[in-house]
Amino acid sequence: MSRLAEVYSIDDLPAVPLDAAAAFQESHLQPIRDLLSGDAAALVVVLPPAPKDHDDWRRAIARDLGRAFAPKRVNVIARGSDRATGKLVEYLGGAPGITGQYLPTHD
């Protein structure tokens, strides 16, 4: 699979939305900022699947990172099957007008 975006993948986060947001900020926010401060022109952050009560903090992360690092592109997705996740990462890598979005993957 050819992709035009860097990928930062997170395998596990807590089940409670507030705890998941805190764990993301504590363990993953700085490495993501470091990637975006480097040569990466586009980044897709892949999060584990989660229920809808996680959507708000995930949208906020996508929106705020997209604004902070413009014109670089940053999108956040929720992992689905390997095939669906790969297709969405590939699409976002070649979609220069899409940034700051949270997109759950649908199989």
mmCIF file of C-alpha atoms in Angstrom:
data_model
loop_
_atom_site.group_PDB
_atom_site.id
_atom_site.type_symbol
_atom_site.label_atom_id
_atom_site.label_comp_id
_atom_site.label_asym_id
_atom_site.label_seq_id
_atom_site.Cartn_x
_atom_site.Cartn_y
_atom_site.Cartn_z
ATOM 1 C CA MET A 1 0.000 0.000 0.000
ATOM 2 C CA SER A 2 1.394 3.366 -0.985
ATOM 3 C CA ARG A 3 0.596 6.244 1.330
ATOM 4 C CA LEU A 4 1.480 9.890 1.402
ATOM 5 C CA ALA A 5 0.936 10.403 5.134
ATOM 6 C CA GLU A 6 2.871 9.390 8.208
ATOM 7 C CA VAL A 7 0.905 7.127 10.543
ATOM 8 C CA TYR A 8 0.972 7.254 14.344
ATOM 9 C CA SER A 9 -0.892 4.237 15.687
ATOM 10 C CA ILE A 10 -2.111 3.755 19.248
ATOM 11 C CA ASP A 11 -3.059 0.218 20.231
ATOM 12 C CA ASP A 12 -4.784 0.684 23.563
ATOM 13 C CA LEU A 13 -6.506 3.421 25.552
ATOM 14 C CA PRO A 14 -8.698 3.246 28.677
ATOM 15 C CA ALA A 15 -12.412 2.493 28.229
ATOM 16 C CA VAL A 16 -13.619 5.585 30.130
ATOM 17 C CA PRO A 17 -13.568 8.642 27.806
ATOM 18 C CA LEU A 18 -12.036 11.057 30.319
ATOM 19 C CA ASP A 19 -9.315 8.546 31.207
ATOM 20 C CA ALA A 20 -8.654 7.843 27.523
ATOM 21 C CA ALA A 21 -8.264 11.552 26.771
ATOM 22 C CA ALA A 22 -5.875 11.951 29.705
ATOM 23 C CA ALA A 23 -3.815 8.913 28.658
ATOM 24 C CA PHE A 24 -3.637 10.235 25.091
ATOM 25 C CA GLN A 25 -2.375 13.607 26.276
ATOM 26 C CA GLU A 26 0.090 12.117 28.738
ATOM 27 C CA SER A 27 1.633 9.456 26.493
ATOM 28 C CA HIS A 28 0.994 10.407 22.874
ATOM 29 C CA LEU A 29 0.508 14.138 22.402
ATOM 30 C CA GLN A 30 4.197 15.101 22.568
ATOM 31 C CA PRO A 31 5.398 12.368 20.179
ATOM 32 C CA ILE A 32 2.709 13.500 17.719
ATOM 33 C CA ARG A 33 3.806 17.122 18.064
ATOM 34 C CA ASP A 34 7.403 16.020 17.476
ATOM 35 C CA LEU A 35 6.414 14.215 14.270
ATOM 36 C CA LEU A 36 4.522 17.252 13.037
ATOM 37 C CA SER A 37 7.404 19.572 13.896
ATOM 38 C CA GLY A 38 9.618 17.476 11.613
ATOM 39 C CA ASP A 39 9.340 16.733 7.930
ATOM 40 C CA ALA A 40 5.913 15.068 7.941
ATOM 41 C CA ALA A 41 3.513 16.986 5.670
ATOM 42 C CA ALA A 42 0.541 14.857 6.680
ATOM 43 C CA LEU A 43 -0.198 12.647 9.655
ATOM 44 C CA VAL A 44 -2.969 10.163 10.339
ATOM 45 C CA VAL A 45 -3.390 9.231 14.005
ATOM 46 C CA VAL A 46 -4.971 5.792 14.297
ATOM 47 C CA LEU A 47 -6.823 5.192 17.577
ATOM 48 C CA PRO A 48 -8.401 1.968 18.799
ATOM 49 C CA PRO A 49 -12.147 1.585 18.223
ATOM 50 C CA ALA A 50 -14.326 3.165 20.903
ATOM 51 C CA PRO A 51 -17.999 3.891 21.554
ATOM 52 C CA LYS A 52 -19.544 7.221 20.547
ATOM 53 C CA ASP A 53 -18.948 8.733 24.004
ATOM 54 C CA HIS A 54 -15.272 9.112 22.963
ATOM 55 C CA ASP A 55 -16.090 11.158 19.849
ATOM 56 C CA ASP A 56 -15.921 14.605 21.466
ATOM 57 C CA TRP A 57 -12.365 14.384 22.785
ATOM 58 C CA ARG A 58 -11.202 12.719 19.566
ATOM 59 C CA ARG A 59 -12.739 15.487 17.442
ATOM 60 C CA ALA A 60 -11.117 18.113 19.657
ATOM 61 C CA ILE A 61 -7.677 16.495 19.263
ATOM 62 C CA ALA A 62 -8.068 16.316 15.468
ATOM 63 C CA ARG A 63 -9.355 19.889 15.194
ATOM 64 C CA ASP A 64 -6.782 21.440 17.502
ATOM 65 C CA LEU A 65 -3.791 19.597 16.003
ATOM 66 C CA GLY A 66 -5.010 20.479 12.507
ATOM 67 C CA ARG A 67 -5.163 24.167 13.411
ATOM 68 C CA ALA A 68 -1.891 24.211 15.342
ATOM 69 C CA PHE A 69 0.162 22.623 12.564
ATOM 70 C CA ALA A 70 -1.457 24.058 9.428
ATOM 71 C CA PRO A 71 -0.634 23.896 6.564
ATOM 72 C CA LYS A 72 0.374 20.354 7.529
ATOM 73 C CA ARG A 73 -2.558 17.965 7.527
ATOM 74 C CA VAL A 74 -3.587 16.026 10.635
ATOM 75 C CA ASN A 75 -6.494 13.602 10.805
ATOM 76 C CA VAL A 76 -7.559 11.126 13.470
ATOM 77 C CA ILE A 77 -9.308 7.854 12.701
ATOM 78 C CA ALA A 78 -10.721 4.992 14.743
ATOM 79 C CA ARG A 79 -9.269 1.662 13.650
ATOM 80 C CA GLY A 80 -11.492 -0.862 11.891
ATOM 81 C CA SER A 81 -10.435 -3.962 9.995
ATOM 82 C CA ASP A 82 -6.914 -3.871 8.566
ATOM 83 C CA ARG A 83 -8.332 -3.441 5.068
ATOM 84 C CA ALA A 84 -10.718 -0.604 5.981
ATOM 85 C CA THR A 85 -8.100 1.183 8.083
ATOM 86 C CA GLY A 86 -5.528 0.889 5.310
ATOM 87 C CA LYS A 87 -7.947 2.239 2.708
ATOM 88 C CA LEU A 88 -8.858 5.227 4.893
ATOM 89 C CA VAL A 89 -5.189 6.015 5.646
ATOM 90 C CA GLU A 90 -4.399 5.787 1.933
ATOM 91 C CA TYR A 91 -7.329 8.059 1.048
ATOM 92 C CA LEU A 92 -6.377 10.681 3.632
ATOM 93 C CA GLY A 93 -2.753 10.581 2.489
ATOM 94 C CA GLY A 94 -3.833 11.683 -0.973
ATOM 95 C CA ALA A 95 -6.555 14.137 0.054
ATOM 96 C CA PRO A 96 -4.868 17.539 0.340
ATOM 97 C CA GLY A 97 -8.044 19.359 1.369
ATOM 98 C CA ILE A 98 -8.873 17.225 4.403
ATOM 99 C CA THR A 99 -7.382 18.112 7.783
ATOM 100 C CA GLY A 100 -8.527 18.371 11.387
ATOM 101 C CA GLN A 101 -11.102 15.594 11.033
ATOM 102 C CA TYR A 102 -12.027 12.644 13.228
ATOM 103 C CA LEU A 103 -13.250 9.734 11.138
ATOM 104 C CA PRO A 104 -14.377 6.389 12.554
ATOM 105 C CA THR A 105 -13.546 3.546 10.172
ATOM 106 C CA HIS A 106 -16.470 1.559 8.845
ATOM 107 C CA ASP A 107 -15.927 -1.953 7.541
#
